[in-house]
Amino acid sequence: DQQVKQNSPSLSVQEGRISILNCDYTNSMFDYFLWYKKYPAEGPTFLISISSIKDKNEDGRFTVFLNKSAKHLSLHIVPSQPGDSAVYFCAASDGTQGGSEKLVFGKGTKLTVNP
Amino acid sequence: KAGVTQTPRYLIKTRGQQVTLSCSPISGHRSVSWYQQTPGQGLQFLFEYFSETQRNKGNFPGRFSGRQFSNSRSEMNVSTLELGDSALYLCASSLFVGGTGELFFGEGSRLTVL
């Protein structure tokens, strides 16, 4: 059973517009959520995170929103740039089961930003 | 500072063989975790080591094992390779353990089993 789901395998947006990547989870014990970005032939790199006690975290062009009641989080990128084209992974951790070293990942969403 | 280094980057093995992958964490990082990435299953947690002790293990068969050395470097081993073991194996290190800090990933070791 997939505890973290990214239902959109791909997303295409125009440069300058907003990109919204979605993620759903089933495990109510998850208390920390992260987004990683991955370029081809590279390892994932950390992008932004949010604790379950918050509903929003912002870092420059990137904002993550958490809706605990819906078990849903989203990543907003505004404005989108061609360099943002990558695969984005949503990940979650349960602090009682090992913390951030034992992450449960979604299968990723490939974002393409067209010039 | 240097990132997480994984060797080898690419390797090809045949069914039944075994393989050892190596990971050098970022200097000062004592926690090392391993993940397997496949097209069908995505990124899946294998195990995590801290101070030469395995802290957590994912749902993988006993053919998958690992260890950590006193200098925090880590190795993982897969014995009796199967076709389904073909994957990108990613190592990640972190400064703290059991917390909410970010993981720093290496570029991975791509294993192909024929």
Coordinates of C-alpha atoms in Angstrom, one line a residue:
Chain A
D1 CA 0.0 0.0 0.0
Q2 CA 1.3 3.4 -1.0
Q3 CA 1.3 5.7 2.0
V4 CA 2.4 8.7 0.0
K5 CA 0.8 9.3 -3.4
Q6 CA 1.5 11.7 -6.2
N7 CA -1.3 11.1 -8.6
S8 CA 0.0 13.2 -11.4
P9 CA 3.1 11.6 -13.1
S10 CA 3.7 14.7 -15.1
L11 CA 2.8 18.4 -15.3
S12 CA 3.6 21.0 -18.0
V13 CA 3.4 24.8 -17.4
Q14 CA 4.4 27.9 -19.1
E15 CA 7.4 30.0 -17.8
G16 CA 6.2 32.7 -15.4
R17 CA 3.0 30.8 -14.5
I18 CA 2.3 28.9 -11.2
S19 CA 3.2 25.3 -10.9
I20 CA 1.2 23.3 -8.4
L21 CA 2.3 19.8 -7.4
N22 CA 0.1 17.7 -5.2
C23 CA 0.6 14.9 -2.8
D24 CA -1.7 12.8 -0.6
Y25 CA -0.8 10.6 2.3
T26 CA -2.6 8.0 4.3
N27 CA -0.6 7.6 7.5
S28 CA -1.8 9.9 10.2
M29 CA 1.4 9.3 12.1
F30 CA 3.4 11.3 9.6
D31 CA 4.6 14.5 11.3
Y32 CA 7.0 16.0 8.9
F33 CA 6.8 16.4 5.1
L34 CA 9.5 17.3 2.6
W35 CA 9.8 18.0 -1.1
Y36 CA 12.9 16.9 -3.1
K37 CA 13.8 17.8 -6.6
K38 CA 15.7 15.5 -8.9
Y39 CA 17.5 16.2 -12.1
P40 CA 18.5 13.3 -14.4
A41 CA 21.7 11.6 -13.4
E42 CA 21.8 13.4 -10.0
G43 CA 20.6 12.5 -6.6
P44 CA 17.5 14.1 -5.1
T45 CA 18.1 17.5 -3.5
F46 CA 16.1 18.9 -0.6
L47 CA 13.8 21.8 -1.6
I48 CA 11.4 22.7 1.3
S49 CA 9.8 21.0 4.3
I50 CA 6.9 21.5 6.7
S51 CA 6.1 20.3 10.1
S52 CA 2.6 18.9 10.8
I53 CA 2.0 21.7 13.3
K54 CA 2.1 24.3 10.5
D55 CA -0.1 24.7 7.4
K56 CA 2.2 26.8 5.3
N57 CA 5.9 27.3 4.8
E58 CA 7.5 29.6 2.3
D59 CA 11.0 29.9 0.8
G60 CA 11.4 32.3 -2.0
R61 CA 9.4 31.1 -5.0
F62 CA 8.5 27.9 -3.2
T63 CA 5.6 27.5 -0.9
V64 CA 4.3 24.2 0.7
F65 CA 0.8 24.0 2.0
L66 CA -0.4 21.3 4.4
N67 CA -4.0 20.3 4.9
K68 CA -3.9 17.7 7.7
S69 CA -7.7 17.0 7.8
A70 CA -7.5 16.1 4.1
K71 CA -4.1 14.5 4.4
H72 CA -3.0 16.6 1.5
L73 CA 0.0 18.8 0.7
S74 CA 0.9 20.8 -2.2
L75 CA 4.0 22.6 -3.5
H76 CA 3.5 25.9 -5.3
I77 CA 6.3 27.4 -7.5
V78 CA 5.7 31.0 -8.5
P79 CA 6.9 32.1 -11.0
S80 CA 8.0 28.9 -12.7
Q81 CA 11.3 28.9 -14.5
P82 CA 12.7 26.5 -17.2
G83 CA 15.4 25.5 -14.6
D84 CA 12.6 24.2 -12.4
S85 CA 12.0 21.4 -14.9
A86 CA 12.8 18.2 -12.9
V87 CA 11.1 15.4 -11.1
Y88 CA 9.6 16.4 -7.7
F89 CA 9.2 13.9 -4.9
C90 CA 7.0 14.3 -2.0
A91 CA 8.2 12.6 1.2
A92 CA 7.0 12.0 4.7
S93 CA 8.4 10.9 8.0
D94 CA 7.1 9.5 11.2
G95 CA 9.2 10.7 14.1
T96 CA 8.4 7.7 16.1
Q97 CA 9.7 5.4 13.4
G98 CA 13.1 6.8 12.7
G99 CA 12.7 10.4 11.8
S100 CA 13.8 12.0 8.7
E101 CA 16.3 9.3 7.8
K102 CA 13.4 6.9 7.1
L103 CA 11.4 8.8 4.5
V104 CA 8.4 7.4 2.7
F105 CA 8.5 8.8 -0.9
G106 CA 5.8 9.3 -3.5
K107 CA 6.6 8.2 -7.0
G108 CA 7.3 11.7 -8.2
T109 CA 5.9 14.2 -10.6
K110 CA 7.8 15.3 -13.7
L111 CA 7.5 19.0 -14.1
T112 CA 8.3 20.6 -17.4
V113 CA 8.4 24.4 -17.6
N114 CA 8.2 25.6 -21.2
P115 CA 9.9 28.9 -22.2
Chain B
K1 CA 32.5 20.9 1.2
A2 CA 32.4 17.6 -0.7
G3 CA 29.0 16.0 -1.1
V4 CA 28.0 12.4 -0.7
T5 CA 30.2 10.1 -2.8
Q6 CA 29.0 6.8 -4.1
T7 CA 31.0 4.2 -6.0
P8 CA 30.8 2.6 -8.4
R9 CA 28.4 4.8 -10.4
Y10 CA 27.4 2.1 -12.8
L11 CA 27.8 -1.7 -12.8
I12 CA 26.5 -4.7 -14.5
K13 CA 26.1 -8.1 -12.8
T14 CA 24.4 -11.4 -13.7
R15 CA 21.8 -13.2 -11.7
G16 CA 23.2 -15.1 -8.7
Q17 CA 26.2 -12.8 -8.3
Q18 CA 26.6 -10.4 -5.4
V19 CA 27.5 -6.8 -5.3
T20 CA 28.9 -4.3 -2.8
L21 CA 28.2 -0.6 -3.1
S22 CA 30.1 2.1 -1.2
C23 CA 29.1 5.4 0.2
S24 CA 31.2 8.2 1.8
P25 CA 29.0 10.7 3.6
I26 CA 29.6 14.4 3.9
S27 CA 32.3 15.1 6.4
G28 CA 30.9 15.3 9.9
H29 CA 27.7 13.5 9.0
R30 CA 27.3 10.3 11.0
S31 CA 24.0 9.1 9.8
V32 CA 23.9 7.2 6.5
S33 CA 20.7 5.8 4.9
W34 CA 20.2 3.8 1.7
Y35 CA 17.3 3.9 -0.7
Q36 CA 16.4 1.9 -3.8
Q37 CA 14.8 3.7 -6.7
T38 CA 13.0 1.7 -9.4
P39 CA 10.5 3.0 -12.0
G40 CA 7.7 0.9 -10.6
Q41 CA 8.2 1.4 -6.9
G42 CA 9.8 4.8 -6.7
L43 CA 12.2 5.5 -3.8
Q44 CA 12.1 2.9 -1.1
F45 CA 14.0 3.0 2.2
L46 CA 16.5 0.2 2.7
F47 CA 18.3 0.8 6.0
E48 CA 19.9 3.5 8.1
Y49 CA 23.1 3.4 10.1
F50 CA 24.4 5.7 12.9
S51 CA 27.6 5.1 14.8
E52 CA 28.2 1.8 13.1
T53 CA 24.7 0.5 14.3
Q54 CA 21.7 -0.2 12.1
R55 CA 18.9 2.0 13.4
N56 CA 16.2 1.2 11.0
K57 CA 15.5 -1.4 8.2
G58 CA 13.0 -1.3 5.4
N59 CA 10.9 -4.1 4.0
F60 CA 13.6 -5.8 1.9
P61 CA 14.7 -9.5 2.0
G62 CA 17.8 -10.6 4.0
R63 CA 19.8 -10.6 0.7
F64 CA 20.2 -6.9 1.3
S65 CA 22.6 -6.0 4.0
G66 CA 24.8 -3.1 5.0
R67 CA 27.3 -1.9 7.5
Q68 CA 28.9 1.3 8.6
F69 CA 32.5 1.8 9.5
S70 CA 34.1 4.0 12.3
N71 CA 34.8 6.8 9.8
S72 CA 31.0 6.8 8.9
R73 CA 31.6 5.4 5.5
S74 CA 29.0 2.8 4.6
E75 CA 28.6 -0.2 2.3
M76 CA 25.6 -2.1 1.2
N77 CA 25.7 -5.6 -0.2
V78 CA 23.2 -7.5 -2.2
S79 CA 23.7 -11.3 -2.5
T80 CA 22.2 -13.7 -5.0
L81 CA 21.2 -11.0 -7.4
E82 CA 17.8 -11.2 -9.1
L83 CA 16.6 -9.3 -12.2
G84 CA 14.3 -7.2 -10.0
D85 CA 17.3 -5.8 -8.1
S86 CA 18.1 -3.7 -11.1
A87 CA 17.8 -0.2 -9.7
L88 CA 19.4 3.1 -8.8
Y89 CA 20.8 2.7 -5.2
L90 CA 21.0 6.1 -3.4
C91 CA 22.9 6.8 -0.3
A92 CA 22.1 9.8 1.9
S93 CA 23.8 11.3 4.9
S94 CA 22.5 13.7 7.6
L95 CA 24.0 15.6 10.4
F96 CA 21.5 14.7 13.0
V97 CA 19.7 11.4 13.6
G98 CA 16.0 10.8 14.2
G99 CA 15.2 14.4 13.6
T100 CA 13.7 16.5 10.9
G101 CA 16.8 17.6 9.1
E102 CA 17.3 17.3 5.4
L103 CA 19.0 14.3 3.8
F104 CA 21.9 14.9 1.4
F105 CA 21.8 12.4 -1.4
G106 CA 24.6 11.1 -3.5
E107 CA 24.3 10.6 -7.3
G108 CA 23.6 6.9 -6.9
S109 CA 24.9 3.6 -8.1
R110 CA 23.0 2.2 -11.0
L111 CA 23.0 -1.5 -10.9
T112 CA 21.9 -3.6 -13.9
V113 CA 21.3 -7.3 -13.4
L114 CA 21.3 -9.5 -16.5

